[in-house]
GROMACS .gro file of N, CA and C in nm:
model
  192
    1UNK      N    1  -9.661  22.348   8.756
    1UNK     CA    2  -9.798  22.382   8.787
    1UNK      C    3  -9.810  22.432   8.931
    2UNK      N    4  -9.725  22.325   9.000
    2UNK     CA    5  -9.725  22.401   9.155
    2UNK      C    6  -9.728  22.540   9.178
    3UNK      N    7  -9.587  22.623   9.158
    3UNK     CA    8  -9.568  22.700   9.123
    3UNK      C    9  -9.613  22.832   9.069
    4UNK      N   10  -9.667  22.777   8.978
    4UNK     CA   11  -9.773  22.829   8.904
    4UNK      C   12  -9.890  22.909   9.003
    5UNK      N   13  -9.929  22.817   9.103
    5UNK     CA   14  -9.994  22.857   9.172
    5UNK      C   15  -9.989  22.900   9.270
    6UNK      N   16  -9.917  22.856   9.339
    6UNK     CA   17  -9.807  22.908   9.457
    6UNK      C   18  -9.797  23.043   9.428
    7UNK      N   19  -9.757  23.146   9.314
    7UNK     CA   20  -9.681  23.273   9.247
    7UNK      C   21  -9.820  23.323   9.176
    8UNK      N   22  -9.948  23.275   9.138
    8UNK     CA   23 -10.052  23.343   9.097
    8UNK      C   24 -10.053  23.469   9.034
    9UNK      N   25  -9.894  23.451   8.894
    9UNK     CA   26  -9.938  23.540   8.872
    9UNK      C   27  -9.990  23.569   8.701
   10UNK      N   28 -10.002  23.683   8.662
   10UNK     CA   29 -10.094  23.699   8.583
   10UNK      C   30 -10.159  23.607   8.483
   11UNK      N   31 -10.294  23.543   8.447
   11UNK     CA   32 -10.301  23.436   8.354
   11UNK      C   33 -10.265  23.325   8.414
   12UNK      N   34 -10.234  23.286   8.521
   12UNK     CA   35 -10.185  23.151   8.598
   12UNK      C   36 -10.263  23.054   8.566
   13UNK      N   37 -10.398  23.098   8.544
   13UNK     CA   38 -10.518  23.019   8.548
   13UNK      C   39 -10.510  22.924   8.359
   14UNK      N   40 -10.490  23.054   8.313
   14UNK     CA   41 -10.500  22.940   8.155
   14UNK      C   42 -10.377  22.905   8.129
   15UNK      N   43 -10.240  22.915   8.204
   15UNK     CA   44 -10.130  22.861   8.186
   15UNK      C   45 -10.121  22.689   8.275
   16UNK      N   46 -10.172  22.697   8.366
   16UNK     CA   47 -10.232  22.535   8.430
   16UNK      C   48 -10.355  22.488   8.288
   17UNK      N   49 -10.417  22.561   8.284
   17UNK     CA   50 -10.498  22.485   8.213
   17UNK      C   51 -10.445  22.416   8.095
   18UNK      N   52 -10.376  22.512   7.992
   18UNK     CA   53 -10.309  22.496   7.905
   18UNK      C   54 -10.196  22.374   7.941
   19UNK      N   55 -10.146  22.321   8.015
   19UNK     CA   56 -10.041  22.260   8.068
   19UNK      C   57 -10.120  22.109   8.127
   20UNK      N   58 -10.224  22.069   8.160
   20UNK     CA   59 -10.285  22.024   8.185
   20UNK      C   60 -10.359  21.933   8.080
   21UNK      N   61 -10.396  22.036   7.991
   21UNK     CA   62 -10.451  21.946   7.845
   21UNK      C   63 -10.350  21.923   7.782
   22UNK      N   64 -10.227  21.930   7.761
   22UNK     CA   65 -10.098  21.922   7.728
   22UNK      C   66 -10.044  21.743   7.762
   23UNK      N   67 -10.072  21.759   7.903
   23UNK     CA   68 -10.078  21.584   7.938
   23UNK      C   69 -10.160  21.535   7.941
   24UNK      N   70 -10.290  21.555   7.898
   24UNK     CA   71 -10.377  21.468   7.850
   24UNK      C   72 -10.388  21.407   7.671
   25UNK      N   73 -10.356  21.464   7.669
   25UNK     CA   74 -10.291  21.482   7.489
   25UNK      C   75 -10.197  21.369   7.482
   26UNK      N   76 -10.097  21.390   7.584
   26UNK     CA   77  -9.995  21.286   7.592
   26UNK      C   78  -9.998  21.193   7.616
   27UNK      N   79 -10.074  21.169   7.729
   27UNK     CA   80 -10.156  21.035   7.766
   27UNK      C   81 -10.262  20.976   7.668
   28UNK      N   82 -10.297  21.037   7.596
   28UNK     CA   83 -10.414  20.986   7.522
   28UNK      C   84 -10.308  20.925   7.382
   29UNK      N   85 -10.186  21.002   7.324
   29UNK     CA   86 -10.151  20.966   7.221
   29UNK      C   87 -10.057  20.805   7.298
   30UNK      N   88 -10.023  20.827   7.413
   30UNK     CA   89  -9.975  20.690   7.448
   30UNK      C   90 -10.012  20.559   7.458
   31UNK      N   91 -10.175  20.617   7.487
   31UNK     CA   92 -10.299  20.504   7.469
   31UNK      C   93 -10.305  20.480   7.349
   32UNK      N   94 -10.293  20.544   7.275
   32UNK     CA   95 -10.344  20.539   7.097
   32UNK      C   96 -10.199  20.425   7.037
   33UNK      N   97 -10.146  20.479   7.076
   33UNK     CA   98 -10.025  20.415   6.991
   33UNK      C   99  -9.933  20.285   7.053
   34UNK      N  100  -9.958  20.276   7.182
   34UNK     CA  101  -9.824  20.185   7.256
   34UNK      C  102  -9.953  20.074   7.318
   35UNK      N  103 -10.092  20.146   7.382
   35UNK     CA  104 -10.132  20.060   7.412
   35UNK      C  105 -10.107  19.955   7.543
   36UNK      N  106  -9.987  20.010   7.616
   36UNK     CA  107  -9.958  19.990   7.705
   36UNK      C  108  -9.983  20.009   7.813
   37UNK      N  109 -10.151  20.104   7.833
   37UNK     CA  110 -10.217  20.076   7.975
   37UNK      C  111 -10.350  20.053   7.958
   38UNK      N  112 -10.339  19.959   8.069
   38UNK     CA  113 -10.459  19.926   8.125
   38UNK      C  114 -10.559  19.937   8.073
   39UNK      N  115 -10.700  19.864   8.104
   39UNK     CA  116 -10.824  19.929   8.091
   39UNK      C  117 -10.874  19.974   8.218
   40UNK      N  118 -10.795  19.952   8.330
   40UNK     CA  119 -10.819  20.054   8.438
   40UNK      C  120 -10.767  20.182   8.453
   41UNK      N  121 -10.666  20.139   8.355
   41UNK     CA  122 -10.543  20.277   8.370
   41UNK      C  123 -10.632  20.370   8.273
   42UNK      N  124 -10.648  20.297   8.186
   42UNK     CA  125 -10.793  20.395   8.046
   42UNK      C  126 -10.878  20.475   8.164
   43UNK      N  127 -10.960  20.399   8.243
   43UNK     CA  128 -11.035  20.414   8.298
   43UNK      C  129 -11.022  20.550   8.390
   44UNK      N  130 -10.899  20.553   8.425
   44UNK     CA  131 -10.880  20.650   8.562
   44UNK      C  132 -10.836  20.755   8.471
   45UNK      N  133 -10.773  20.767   8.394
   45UNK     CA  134 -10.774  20.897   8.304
   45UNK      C  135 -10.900  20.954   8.245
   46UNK      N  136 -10.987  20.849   8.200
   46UNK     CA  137 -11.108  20.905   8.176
   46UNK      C  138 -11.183  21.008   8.294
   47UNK      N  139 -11.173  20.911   8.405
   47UNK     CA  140 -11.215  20.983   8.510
   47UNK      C  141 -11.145  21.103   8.522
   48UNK      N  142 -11.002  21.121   8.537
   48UNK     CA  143 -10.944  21.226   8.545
   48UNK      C  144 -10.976  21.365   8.449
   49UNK      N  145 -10.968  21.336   8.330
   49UNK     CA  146 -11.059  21.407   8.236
   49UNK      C  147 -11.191  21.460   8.232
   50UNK      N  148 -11.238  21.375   8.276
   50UNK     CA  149 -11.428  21.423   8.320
   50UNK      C  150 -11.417  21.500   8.455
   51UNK      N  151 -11.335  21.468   8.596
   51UNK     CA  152 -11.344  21.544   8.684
   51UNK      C  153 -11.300  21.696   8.626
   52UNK      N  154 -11.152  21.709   8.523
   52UNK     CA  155 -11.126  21.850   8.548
   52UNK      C  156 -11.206  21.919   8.455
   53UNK      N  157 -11.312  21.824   8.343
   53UNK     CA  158 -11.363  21.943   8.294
   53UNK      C  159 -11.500  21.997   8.343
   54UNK      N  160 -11.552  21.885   8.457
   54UNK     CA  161 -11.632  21.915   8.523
   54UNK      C  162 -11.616  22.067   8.607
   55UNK      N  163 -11.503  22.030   8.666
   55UNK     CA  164 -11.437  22.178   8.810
   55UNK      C  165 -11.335  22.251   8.733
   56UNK      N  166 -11.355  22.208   8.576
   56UNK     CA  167 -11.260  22.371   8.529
   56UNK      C  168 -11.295  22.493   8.639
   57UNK      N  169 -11.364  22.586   8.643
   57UNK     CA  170 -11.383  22.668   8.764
   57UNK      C  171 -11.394  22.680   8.852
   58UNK      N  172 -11.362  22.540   8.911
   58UNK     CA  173 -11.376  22.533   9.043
   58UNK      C  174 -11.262  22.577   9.110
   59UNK      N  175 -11.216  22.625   9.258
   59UNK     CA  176 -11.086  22.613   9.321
   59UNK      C  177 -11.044  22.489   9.327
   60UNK      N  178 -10.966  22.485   9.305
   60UNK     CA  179 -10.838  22.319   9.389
   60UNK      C  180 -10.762  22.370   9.440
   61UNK      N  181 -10.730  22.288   9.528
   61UNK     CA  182 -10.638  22.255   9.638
   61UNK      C  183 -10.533  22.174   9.574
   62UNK      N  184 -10.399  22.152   9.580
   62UNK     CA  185 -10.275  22.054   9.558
   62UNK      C  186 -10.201  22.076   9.664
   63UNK      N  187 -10.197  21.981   9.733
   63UNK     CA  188 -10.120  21.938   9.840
   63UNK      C  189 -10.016  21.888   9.779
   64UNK      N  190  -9.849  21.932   9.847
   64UNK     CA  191  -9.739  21.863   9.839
   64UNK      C  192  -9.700  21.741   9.931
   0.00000   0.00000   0.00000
């Protein structure tokens, strides 16, 4: 994803995105099935989820 952005190039934008809901998918089927995090850990993914679909259009910043 870094990368991704770093090199901006063509479509960069729905290739993060695409890559992004990709691990949320993953995270969510890990919740579903193993059950092995948290209800804070639930919690902060939720959040995480609601922030990016809030600032889908927004710029971000990722600091290394």
């Amino acid at each position: 994803m870094i990368q991704e952005l770093q090199l901006c190039r063509p479509r960069y934008e729905e290739l993060i995105s695409l890559q992004l809901r990709n691990i949320f998918i993953l995270i969510s089927r890990a919740i579903m099935s193993a059950k092995k995090f948290s209800s804070t850990s639930e919690k902060e993914v939720a959040f995480a989820m609601h922030y990016f679909r809030k600032n889908y259009n927004t710029e971000i910043s990722i600091e290394e």
